[in-house]
mmCIF file of C-alpha atoms and ligand atoms in Angstrom:
data_model
loop_
_atom_site.group_PDB
_atom_site.id
_atom_site.type_symbol
_atom_site.label_atom_id
_atom_site.label_comp_id
_atom_site.label_asym_id
_atom_site.label_seq_id
_atom_site.Cartn_x
_atom_site.Cartn_y
_atom_site.Cartn_z
ATOM 1 C CA UNK A 95 87.764 80.372 90.483
ATOM 2 C CA UNK A 96 88.226 84.123 91.182
ATOM 3 C CA UNK A 97 92.216 85.111 90.816
ATOM 4 C CA UNK A 98 94.806 87.503 91.670
ATOM 5 C CA UNK A 99 97.459 89.457 89.911
ATOM 6 C CA UNK A 100 99.317 89.757 93.342
ATOM 7 C CA UNK A 101 103.362 91.720 92.999
ATOM 8 C CA UNK A 102 105.584 90.436 95.132
ATOM 9 C CA UNK A 103 108.731 92.481 95.874
ATOM 10 C CA UNK A 104 110.457 90.765 98.678
ATOM 11 C CA UNK A 105 112.808 93.664 99.210
ATOM 12 C CA UNK A 106 115.976 93.463 101.911
ATOM 13 C CA UNK A 107 117.356 92.347 104.642
ATOM 14 C CA UNK A 108 114.640 90.790 106.872
ATOM 15 C CA UNK A 109 112.073 91.885 103.647
ATOM 16 C CA UNK A 110 113.292 88.511 102.714
ATOM 17 C CA UNK A 111 111.922 86.273 105.497
ATOM 18 C CA UNK A 112 108.612 87.931 106.815
ATOM 19 C CA UNK A 113 107.553 88.166 103.443
ATOM 20 C CA UNK A 114 107.973 84.370 102.603
ATOM 21 C CA UNK A 115 106.221 84.183 106.403
ATOM 22 C CA UNK A 116 103.506 86.372 104.899
ATOM 23 C CA UNK A 117 103.239 84.774 101.453
ATOM 24 C CA UNK A 118 102.521 80.530 103.409
ATOM 25 C CA UNK A 119 99.339 83.141 105.201
ATOM 26 C CA UNK A 120 97.936 84.070 101.677
ATOM 27 C CA UNK A 121 98.520 80.228 100.412
ATOM 28 C CA UNK A 122 96.512 78.970 102.972
ATOM 29 C CA UNK A 123 93.302 82.019 102.516
ATOM 30 C CA UNK A 124 93.733 80.805 98.626
ATOM 31 C CA UNK A 125 92.697 77.315 99.653
ATOM 32 C CA UNK A 126 90.535 78.559 102.302
ATOM 33 C CA UNK A 127 88.186 80.784 100.073
ATOM 34 C CA UNK A 128 88.707 79.992 96.547
ATOM 35 C CA UNK A 129 90.791 82.273 96.059
ATOM 36 C CA UNK A 130 93.172 81.786 93.190
ATOM 37 C CA UNK A 131 96.918 83.954 93.882
ATOM 38 C CA UNK A 132 98.759 84.592 91.127
ATOM 39 C CA UNK A 133 101.850 86.059 92.197
ATOM 40 C CA UNK A 134 105.220 87.661 90.711
ATOM 41 C CA UNK A 135 108.539 88.564 92.403
ATOM 42 C CA UNK A 136 110.099 91.696 91.293
ATOM 43 C CA UNK A 137 113.328 93.662 92.548
ATOM 44 C CA UNK A 138 113.176 96.860 94.303
ATOM 45 C CA UNK A 139 116.212 98.412 96.934
ATOM 46 C CA UNK A 140 119.530 96.387 97.354
ATOM 47 C CA UNK A 141 118.409 93.875 96.187
ATOM 48 C CA UNK A 142 117.555 95.521 92.782
ATOM 49 C CA UNK A 143 120.525 97.245 92.877
ATOM 50 C CA UNK A 144 123.109 93.956 93.045
ATOM 51 C CA UNK A 145 121.140 92.597 90.071
ATOM 52 C CA UNK A 146 120.201 95.359 88.146
ATOM 53 C CA UNK A 147 123.014 98.413 88.843
ATOM 54 C CA UNK A 148 119.684 100.287 89.385
ATOM 55 C CA UNK A 149 117.116 100.623 92.306
ATOM 56 C CA UNK A 150 113.796 100.729 91.249
ATOM 57 C CA UNK A 151 114.336 98.894 87.359
ATOM 58 C CA UNK A 152 111.320 99.434 85.189
ATOM 59 C CA UNK A 153 110.238 96.092 84.963
ATOM 60 C CA UNK A 154 109.297 95.958 88.334
ATOM 61 C CA UNK A 155 107.266 98.656 87.856
ATOM 62 C CA UNK A 156 105.721 97.193 85.037
ATOM 63 C CA UNK A 157 104.955 93.886 86.631
ATOM 64 C CA UNK A 158 103.349 96.530 89.825
ATOM 65 C CA UNK A 159 101.879 97.956 87.797
ATOM 66 C CA UNK A 160 99.846 95.126 86.080
ATOM 67 C CA UNK A 161 98.748 93.495 89.446
ATOM 68 C CA UNK A 162 95.967 93.677 91.401
ATOM 69 C CA UNK A 163 98.668 94.244 94.331
ATOM 70 C CA UNK A 164 101.192 95.029 95.866
ATOM 71 C CA UNK A 165 103.138 93.344 98.347
ATOM 72 C CA UNK A 166 106.780 94.465 100.007
ATOM 73 C CA UNK A 167 108.840 93.610 103.011
ATOM 74 C CA UNK A 168 111.640 96.916 103.285
ATOM 75 C CA UNK A 169 115.036 98.026 101.956
ATOM 76 C CA UNK A 170 117.576 99.471 102.648
ATOM 77 C CA UNK A 171 121.604 98.510 104.414
ATOM 78 C CA UNK A 172 124.755 99.272 105.252
ATOM 79 C CA UNK A 173 125.747 97.546 101.689
ATOM 80 C CA UNK A 174 124.174 100.233 99.882
ATOM 81 C CA UNK A 175 125.097 103.144 102.461
ATOM 82 C CA UNK A 176 127.645 104.831 100.718
ATOM 83 C CA UNK A 177 125.582 105.212 97.397
ATOM 84 C CA UNK A 178 124.482 108.361 96.288
ATOM 85 C CA UNK A 179 121.181 109.848 98.027
ATOM 86 C CA UNK A 180 119.756 109.132 94.059
ATOM 87 C CA UNK A 181 121.504 105.691 93.571
ATOM 88 C CA UNK A 182 120.451 104.573 97.641
ATOM 89 C CA UNK A 183 117.344 101.962 98.003
ATOM 90 C CA UNK A 184 115.403 103.654 99.948
ATOM 91 C CA UNK A 185 115.125 105.952 96.130
ATOM 92 C CA UNK A 186 113.807 103.649 94.553
ATOM 93 C CA UNK A 187 111.065 103.072 97.351
ATOM 94 C CA UNK A 188 109.804 106.720 97.226
ATOM 95 C CA UNK A 189 109.971 106.045 93.193
ATOM 96 C CA UNK A 190 107.308 103.329 93.325
ATOM 97 C CA UNK A 191 104.797 105.361 95.841
ATOM 98 C CA UNK A 192 105.422 108.659 93.000
ATOM 99 C CA UNK A 193 105.483 105.515 89.971
ATOM 100 C CA UNK A 194 102.236 103.923 91.057
ATOM 101 C CA UNK A 195 100.263 106.992 92.394
ATOM 102 C CA UNK A 196 100.747 106.019 95.551
ATOM 103 C CA UNK A 197 99.280 109.272 97.484
ATOM 104 C CA UNK A 198 97.582 108.079 100.940
ATOM 105 C CA UNK A 199 99.309 105.897 103.810
ATOM 106 C CA UNK A 200 97.603 104.310 106.088
ATOM 107 C CA UNK A 201 98.928 102.550 109.193
ATOM 108 C CA UNK A 202 97.225 101.351 111.533
ATOM 109 C CA UNK A 203 98.008 101.043 115.315
ATOM 110 C CA UNK A 204 96.373 99.775 117.959
ATOM 111 C CA UNK A 205 97.756 97.944 120.894
ATOM 112 C CA UNK A 206 96.310 94.252 121.789
ATOM 113 C CA UNK A 207 95.522 92.550 124.627
ATOM 114 C CA UNK A 208 97.863 89.651 124.801
ATOM 115 C CA UNK A 209 100.974 93.063 124.301
ATOM 116 C CA UNK A 210 99.845 95.281 127.077
ATOM 117 C CA UNK A 211 102.578 94.571 128.976
ATOM 118 C CA UNK A 212 105.190 94.714 125.512
ATOM 119 C CA UNK A 213 104.377 98.936 125.623
ATOM 120 C CA UNK A 214 106.004 101.046 127.384
ATOM 121 C CA UNK A 215 103.801 103.720 128.861
ATOM 122 C CA UNK A 216 102.409 103.544 131.736
ATOM 123 C CA UNK A 217 98.488 100.544 132.672
ATOM 124 C CA UNK A 218 96.738 103.744 133.102
ATOM 125 C CA UNK A 219 97.159 105.495 130.154
ATOM 126 C CA UNK A 220 96.952 102.254 128.110
ATOM 127 C CA UNK A 221 93.958 100.988 129.901
ATOM 128 C CA UNK A 222 92.327 103.249 128.722
ATOM 129 C CA UNK A 223 92.512 101.755 124.895
ATOM 130 C CA UNK A 224 95.678 102.703 122.526
ATOM 131 C CA UNK A 225 93.611 102.659 118.506
ATOM 132 C CA UNK A 226 93.786 105.069 115.854
ATOM 133 C CA UNK A 227 94.871 105.157 112.122
ATOM 134 C CA UNK A 228 97.496 107.854 110.814
ATOM 135 C CA UNK A 229 96.792 109.241 107.911
ATOM 136 C CA UNK A 230 100.340 109.849 105.948
ATOM 137 C CA UNK A 231 100.598 112.027 102.626
ATOM 138 C CA UNK A 232 103.021 110.022 100.976
ATOM 139 C CA UNK A 233 103.477 111.753 97.738
ATOM 140 C CA UNK A 234 104.538 115.381 98.307
ATOM 141 C CA UNK A 235 106.111 117.544 100.719
ATOM 142 C CA UNK A 236 109.683 117.265 101.911
ATOM 143 C CA UNK A 237 110.074 114.322 100.298
ATOM 144 C CA UNK A 238 109.088 114.848 97.027
ATOM 145 C CA UNK A 239 110.102 118.844 97.025
ATOM 146 C CA UNK A 240 113.093 120.510 95.328
ATOM 147 C CA UNK A 241 116.616 119.548 97.061
ATOM 148 C CA UNK A 242 120.172 120.111 96.552
ATOM 149 C CA UNK A 243 123.376 121.833 97.511
ATOM 150 C CA UNK A 244 124.678 126.136 97.505
ATOM 151 C CA UNK A 245 128.058 126.448 96.915
ATOM 152 C CA UNK A 246 129.217 129.601 98.350
ATOM 153 C CA UNK A 247 131.044 130.957 100.881
ATOM 154 C CA UNK A 248 130.040 128.225 103.647
ATOM 155 C CA UNK A 249 128.599 125.397 101.427
ATOM 156 C CA UNK A 250 124.640 125.019 102.189
ATOM 157 C CA UNK A 251 121.673 122.249 101.723
ATOM 158 C CA UNK A 252 118.180 123.263 101.093
ATOM 159 C CA UNK A 253 114.547 120.497 101.234
ATOM 160 C CA UNK A 254 111.464 121.622 100.205
ATOM 161 C CA UNK A 255 108.269 121.137 101.825
ATOM 162 C CA UNK A 256 105.254 122.231 98.966
ATOM 163 C CA UNK A 257 101.877 121.365 99.173
ATOM 164 C CA UNK A 258 99.094 122.023 96.508
ATOM 165 C CA UNK A 259 95.717 122.089 96.813
ATOM 166 C CA UNK A 260 94.670 119.044 95.118
ATOM 167 C CA UNK A 261 97.666 116.982 97.068
ATOM 168 C CA UNK A 262 95.926 117.643 100.754
ATOM 169 C CA UNK A 263 92.367 117.481 99.261
ATOM 170 C CA UNK A 264 92.462 114.215 98.042
ATOM 171 C CA UNK A 265 94.360 112.956 101.654
ATOM 172 C CA UNK A 266 91.452 114.420 103.420
ATOM 173 C CA UNK A 267 88.607 113.027 100.961
ATOM 174 C CA UNK A 268 90.686 109.047 103.148
ATOM 175 C CA UNK A 269 91.004 111.154 106.388
ATOM 176 C CA UNK A 270 87.671 111.464 106.783
ATOM 177 C CA UNK A 271 86.105 108.383 104.896
ATOM 178 C CA UNK A 272 88.657 106.870 107.478
ATOM 179 C CA UNK A 273 86.899 108.265 110.489
ATOM 180 C CA UNK A 274 83.013 107.283 109.229
ATOM 181 C CA UNK A 275 84.618 103.543 109.464
ATOM 182 C CA UNK A 276 85.617 104.407 112.450
ATOM 183 C CA UNK A 277 85.509 106.711 116.227
ATOM 184 C CA UNK A 278 84.235 109.770 113.605
ATOM 185 C CA UNK A 279 87.437 111.965 114.593
ATOM 186 C CA UNK A 280 90.395 113.301 112.379
ATOM 187 C CA UNK A 281 92.794 115.421 114.128
ATOM 188 C CA UNK A 282 95.510 117.533 111.562
ATOM 189 C CA UNK A 283 98.353 117.420 112.923
ATOM 190 C CA UNK A 284 101.092 120.187 111.499
ATOM 191 C CA UNK A 285 102.901 123.108 112.456
ATOM 192 C CA UNK A 286 100.161 126.208 111.389
ATOM 193 C CA UNK A 287 102.298 128.515 113.702
ATOM 194 C CA UNK A 288 105.696 128.304 112.148
ATOM 195 C CA UNK A 289 104.826 126.682 108.362
ATOM 196 C CA UNK A 290 103.243 129.039 105.592
ATOM 197 C CA UNK A 291 102.117 124.637 104.061
ATOM 198 C CA UNK A 292 100.700 123.570 107.554
ATOM 199 C CA UNK A 293 97.805 126.877 107.301
ATOM 200 C CA UNK A 294 97.530 126.352 103.756
ATOM 201 C CA UNK A 295 96.847 122.175 104.663
ATOM 202 C CA UNK A 296 94.381 124.224 107.414
ATOM 203 C CA UNK A 297 92.045 126.059 105.293
ATOM 204 C CA UNK A 298 91.422 122.957 102.349
ATOM 205 C CA UNK A 299 90.962 120.696 104.626
ATOM 206 C CA UNK A 300 88.678 123.043 107.340
ATOM 207 C CA UNK A 301 87.290 122.867 103.217
ATOM 208 C CA UNK A 302 86.252 119.519 103.163
ATOM 209 C CA UNK A 303 85.561 118.962 106.416
ATOM 210 C CA UNK A 304 81.616 120.426 104.975
ATOM 211 C CA UNK A 305 81.634 117.108 103.338
ATOM 212 C CA UNK A 306 81.828 115.995 106.697
ATOM 213 C CA UNK A 307 79.599 117.084 109.254
ATOM 214 C CA UNK A 308 79.348 114.217 110.698
ATOM 215 C CA UNK A 309 82.965 113.300 111.390
ATOM 216 C CA UNK A 310 84.767 115.740 114.758
ATOM 217 C CA UNK A 311 87.704 117.710 112.719
ATOM 218 C CA UNK A 312 90.836 119.152 115.643
ATOM 219 C CA UNK A 313 93.078 120.757 115.034
ATOM 220 C CA UNK A 314 96.972 120.268 116.080
ATOM 221 C CA UNK A 315 100.591 121.126 115.892
ATOM 222 C CA UNK A 316 103.376 118.044 115.548
ATOM 223 C CA UNK A 317 105.404 119.441 118.853
ATOM 224 C CA UNK A 318 102.124 118.619 121.083
ATOM 225 C CA UNK A 319 101.327 115.337 119.028
ATOM 226 C CA UNK A 320 104.835 113.639 119.687
ATOM 227 C CA UNK A 321 103.898 114.948 123.417
ATOM 228 C CA UNK A 322 100.114 113.840 123.407
ATOM 229 C CA UNK A 323 100.661 110.262 121.509
ATOM 230 C CA UNK A 324 102.883 109.446 124.854
ATOM 231 C CA UNK A 325 99.946 111.012 127.771
ATOM 232 C CA UNK A 326 97.351 110.337 126.812
ATOM 233 C CA UNK A 327 97.091 108.199 123.235
ATOM 234 C CA UNK A 328 93.320 107.206 123.685
ATOM 235 C CA UNK A 329 92.012 111.170 122.395
ATOM 236 C CA UNK A 330 93.461 109.924 119.031
ATOM 237 C CA UNK A 331 91.186 108.547 116.523
ATOM 238 C CA UNK A 332 92.941 110.111 112.750
ATOM 239 C CA UNK A 333 95.538 111.523 112.594
ATOM 240 C CA UNK A 334 95.925 112.993 109.304
ATOM 241 C CA UNK A 335 99.371 114.597 108.496
ATOM 242 C CA UNK A 336 101.532 115.308 105.905
ATOM 243 C CA UNK A 337 104.662 113.255 104.450
ATOM 244 C CA UNK A 338 107.567 113.918 107.484
ATOM 245 C CA UNK A 339 105.288 113.741 110.036
ATOM 246 C CA UNK A 340 103.271 111.164 109.276
ATOM 247 C CA UNK A 341 106.982 109.206 108.741
ATOM 248 C CA UNK A 342 108.054 110.922 112.534
ATOM 249 C CA UNK A 343 104.519 109.525 114.446
ATOM 250 C CA UNK A 344 103.736 106.807 113.015
ATOM 251 C CA UNK A 345 106.721 105.336 114.415
ATOM 252 C CA UNK A 346 106.367 106.638 117.818
ATOM 253 C CA UNK A 347 102.659 105.287 117.476
ATOM 254 C CA UNK A 348 104.287 101.841 116.311
ATOM 255 C CA UNK A 349 105.835 102.142 120.084
ATOM 256 C CA UNK A 350 103.342 102.246 122.112
ATOM 257 C CA UNK A 351 101.804 99.534 121.222
ATOM 258 C CA UNK A 352 105.209 97.446 121.556
ATOM 259 C CA UNK A 353 106.172 96.988 119.196
ATOM 260 C CA UNK A 354 107.494 98.148 115.741
ATOM 261 C CA UNK A 355 107.350 94.532 114.948
ATOM 262 C CA UNK A 356 104.058 94.286 114.264
ATOM 263 C CA UNK A 357 102.450 97.711 112.870
ATOM 264 C CA UNK A 358 101.145 96.788 109.254
ATOM 265 C CA UNK A 359 100.805 99.780 105.597
ATOM 266 C CA UNK A 360 98.558 100.205 103.416
ATOM 267 C CA UNK A 361 99.825 102.764 100.182
ATOM 268 C CA UNK A 362 95.962 103.467 98.649
ATOM 269 C CA UNK A 363 94.669 105.628 96.457
ATOM 270 C CA UNK A 364 91.056 106.274 94.308
ATOM 271 C CA UNK A 365 90.996 102.936 93.560
ATOM 272 C CA UNK A 366 91.649 99.468 94.613
ATOM 273 C CA UNK A 367 95.270 99.176 93.965
ATOM 274 C CA UNK A 368 97.087 99.695 96.461
ATOM 275 C CA UNK A 369 101.274 97.459 97.973
ATOM 276 C CA UNK A 370 101.292 96.631 101.058
ATOM 277 C CA UNK A 371 104.132 96.668 103.624
ATOM 278 C CA UNK A 372 105.234 96.459 107.294
ATOM 279 C CA UNK A 373 105.902 99.775 108.798
ATOM 280 C CA UNK A 374 109.043 98.946 109.957
ATOM 281 C CA UNK A 375 112.810 98.937 108.148
ATOM 282 C CA UNK A 376 114.924 95.656 106.315
ATOM 283 C CA UNK A 377 116.717 95.432 110.517
ATOM 284 C CA UNK A 378 119.673 94.213 108.288
ATOM 285 C CA UNK A 379 121.564 93.142 111.678
ATOM 286 C CA UNK A 380 118.909 90.196 112.257
ATOM 287 C CA UNK A 381 118.933 89.416 108.951
ATOM 288 C CA UNK A 382 118.436 85.629 107.948
ATOM 289 C CA UNK A 383 119.011 84.497 111.820
ATOM 290 C CA UNK A 384 115.442 84.068 111.256
ATOM 291 C CA UNK A 385 114.213 85.422 114.532
ATOM 292 C CA UNK A 386 112.273 88.428 112.936
ATOM 293 C CA UNK A 387 108.832 88.793 113.439
ATOM 294 C CA UNK A 388 107.219 88.777 110.721
ATOM 295 C CA UNK A 389 103.854 90.030 111.936
ATOM 296 C CA UNK A 390 103.580 93.682 110.656
ATOM 297 C CA UNK A 391 104.068 91.805 107.104
ATOM 298 C CA UNK A 392 101.548 88.974 107.632
ATOM 299 C CA UNK A 393 98.891 91.994 109.046
ATOM 300 C CA UNK A 394 99.844 94.491 105.618
ATOM 301 C CA UNK A 395 98.448 90.736 103.297
ATOM 302 C CA UNK A 396 95.599 91.701 105.897
ATOM 303 C CA UNK A 397 95.178 95.116 104.835
ATOM 304 C CA UNK A 398 95.996 94.076 101.305
ATOM 305 C CA UNK A 399 92.617 91.354 101.453
ATOM 306 C CA UNK A 400 90.394 94.241 102.842
ATOM 307 C CA UNK A 401 91.771 97.316 101.217
ATOM 308 C CA UNK A 402 92.818 95.336 97.200
ATOM 309 C CA UNK A 403 90.681 92.257 96.995
ATOM 310 C CA UNK A 404 87.221 93.092 98.907
ATOM 311 C CA UNK A 405 87.964 89.257 101.128
ATOM 312 C CA UNK A 406 87.086 91.648 104.837
ATOM 313 C CA UNK A 407 86.430 88.228 105.819
ATOM 314 C CA UNK A 408 89.712 86.393 105.065
ATOM 315 C CA UNK A 409 91.430 90.021 106.310
ATOM 316 C CA UNK A 410 89.802 89.182 110.146
ATOM 317 C CA UNK A 411 90.280 85.995 109.535
ATOM 318 C CA UNK A 412 94.430 86.645 110.088
ATOM 319 C CA UNK A 413 93.624 88.898 112.189
ATOM 320 C CA UNK A 414 92.026 86.606 114.831
ATOM 321 C CA UNK A 415 94.617 84.383 113.922
ATOM 322 C CA UNK A 416 97.649 86.585 114.804
ATOM 323 C CA UNK A 417 95.507 87.428 118.316
ATOM 324 C CA UNK A 418 95.076 83.771 119.128
ATOM 325 C CA UNK A 419 98.554 83.649 118.488
ATOM 326 C CA UNK A 420 99.435 85.756 121.085
ATOM 327 C CA UNK A 421 97.177 84.801 123.340
ATOM 328 C CA UNK A 422 98.619 81.162 123.332
ATOM 329 C CA UNK A 423 101.522 83.062 124.096
ATOM 330 C CA UNK A 424 104.162 82.509 121.073
ATOM 331 C CA UNK A 425 106.507 85.324 120.836
ATOM 332 C CA UNK A 426 109.248 86.160 118.981
ATOM 333 C CA UNK A 427 112.568 88.062 120.433
ATOM 334 C CA UNK A 428 111.032 91.384 119.301
ATOM 335 C CA UNK A 429 108.196 91.105 122.266
ATOM 336 C CA UNK A 430 109.657 88.485 124.431
ATOM 337 C CA UNK A 431 108.914 88.695 128.329
ATOM 338 C CA UNK A 432 109.770 87.103 130.246
ATOM 339 C CA UNK A 433 106.999 83.245 130.695
ATOM 340 C CA UNK A 434 106.166 83.188 126.938
ATOM 341 C CA UNK A 435 107.076 81.150 124.272
ATOM 342 C CA UNK A 436 109.969 82.311 121.925
ATOM 343 C CA UNK A 437 109.307 81.149 118.639
ATOM 344 C CA UNK A 438 111.562 81.918 114.763
ATOM 345 C CA UNK A 439 110.059 84.545 112.020
ATOM 346 C CA UNK A 440 109.489 80.673 110.174
ATOM 347 C CA UNK A 441 107.186 79.348 113.271
ATOM 348 C CA UNK A 442 105.621 82.153 113.437
ATOM 349 C CA UNK A 443 104.670 82.676 111.058
ATOM 350 C CA UNK A 444 103.319 78.704 110.786
ATOM 351 C CA UNK A 445 101.328 79.759 113.980
ATOM 352 C CA UNK A 446 99.302 81.477 111.983
ATOM 353 C CA UNK A 447 99.010 79.570 109.349
ATOM 354 C CA UNK A 448 97.136 76.698 111.374
ATOM 355 C CA UNK A 449 94.977 78.743 112.976
ATOM 356 C CA UNK A 450 93.594 79.813 109.689
HETATM 357 C C1 IPM B 152 109.290 104.364 106.298
HETATM 358 C C2 IPM B 152 110.311 104.592 106.144
HETATM 359 C C3 IPM B 152 111.050 105.478 104.577
HETATM 360 C C4 IPM B 152 110.174 106.574 104.775
HETATM 361 C C5 IPM B 152 112.461 105.167 104.452
HETATM 362 C C6 IPM B 152 112.723 104.201 104.188
HETATM 363 C C7 IPM B 152 111.786 106.235 103.161
HETATM 364 O O1 IPM B 152 110.692 105.875 107.164
HETATM 365 O O2 IPM B 152 108.010 103.608 105.171
HETATM 366 O O3 IPM B 152 108.179 104.764 106.933
HETATM 367 O O4 IPM B 152 110.294 107.657 104.867
HETATM 368 O O5 IPM B 152 109.368 107.058 103.814
HETATM 369 MG MG1 MG B 153 109.248 105.348 108.752
#
């Protein structure tokens, strides 16, 4: 029997419930496809602070490195908000991405047929189809650049956006390769009319594009992209962008799909290893109430099967199961509409399992 080692970090807030729901799905996949998943829990974020005093313990990095893939819920919450920057749960998230070298973040956003009504855009816009992939650079840029405070007559603070050619090259390859598997178009989103780093991105991406002449490449300023996403989302296939623009635009894209509770993500590198987490946060206000939507987490597990474990069929199986459950009218509170059947986190997970 095939075996895989999976590191599991529930994290904080709703992370705990939604990861548990997704593990039920993984277990069912194991039975159905005759694969053994050895899961090992690791602490990250607030949970790690409470248990060990630091947000990213060495032990966690070790467990992740010894695994074939990592499942992550979400981190953060008001309990740890007053801690200084370097000790916050979010720091652990950036730290683990960096420690594992996961420079490419894939965030697919598509509107499910059954959820069309949850999309806040006009029917005439949605009907053209929304199916895009944000390829976000994840271990560079302003998130990791030099930052600090300067004390002069007036106190000031700075953060630095900086990229080198190699960082841009490798993420560009990911975007072009992804486009080949999709509709063959890459839009590089930047602010090249103002930022020098953006101008370097354009040069490098243009250069790499020569190896992918079958893929169409276009450039778009980020302010325009934010507008075009709601004006005509169907024009986008792969959106390639830096760390911070990717953070912002993927939230915007998620809202177009109806709920941020639906969007999975994969953080990957050259080899098959990856970390899989929903794009949403820990939603502390609804944590522990069994009302959070586990579908983004469940769909993240599907991405793990596809990208890290070479189990494409099983991934599609999960995606189909999710579609069926939605089609049958089951909804968690965030995507609930009149006439539908409202279910909680656990039940939603069980429903997906029942369709596998
Ligand atoms: C995300 C989140 C994180 C990010 C935060 C929690 C640090 O917003 O994964 O999009 O900005 O990368
Ligand atoms: Mg974000």
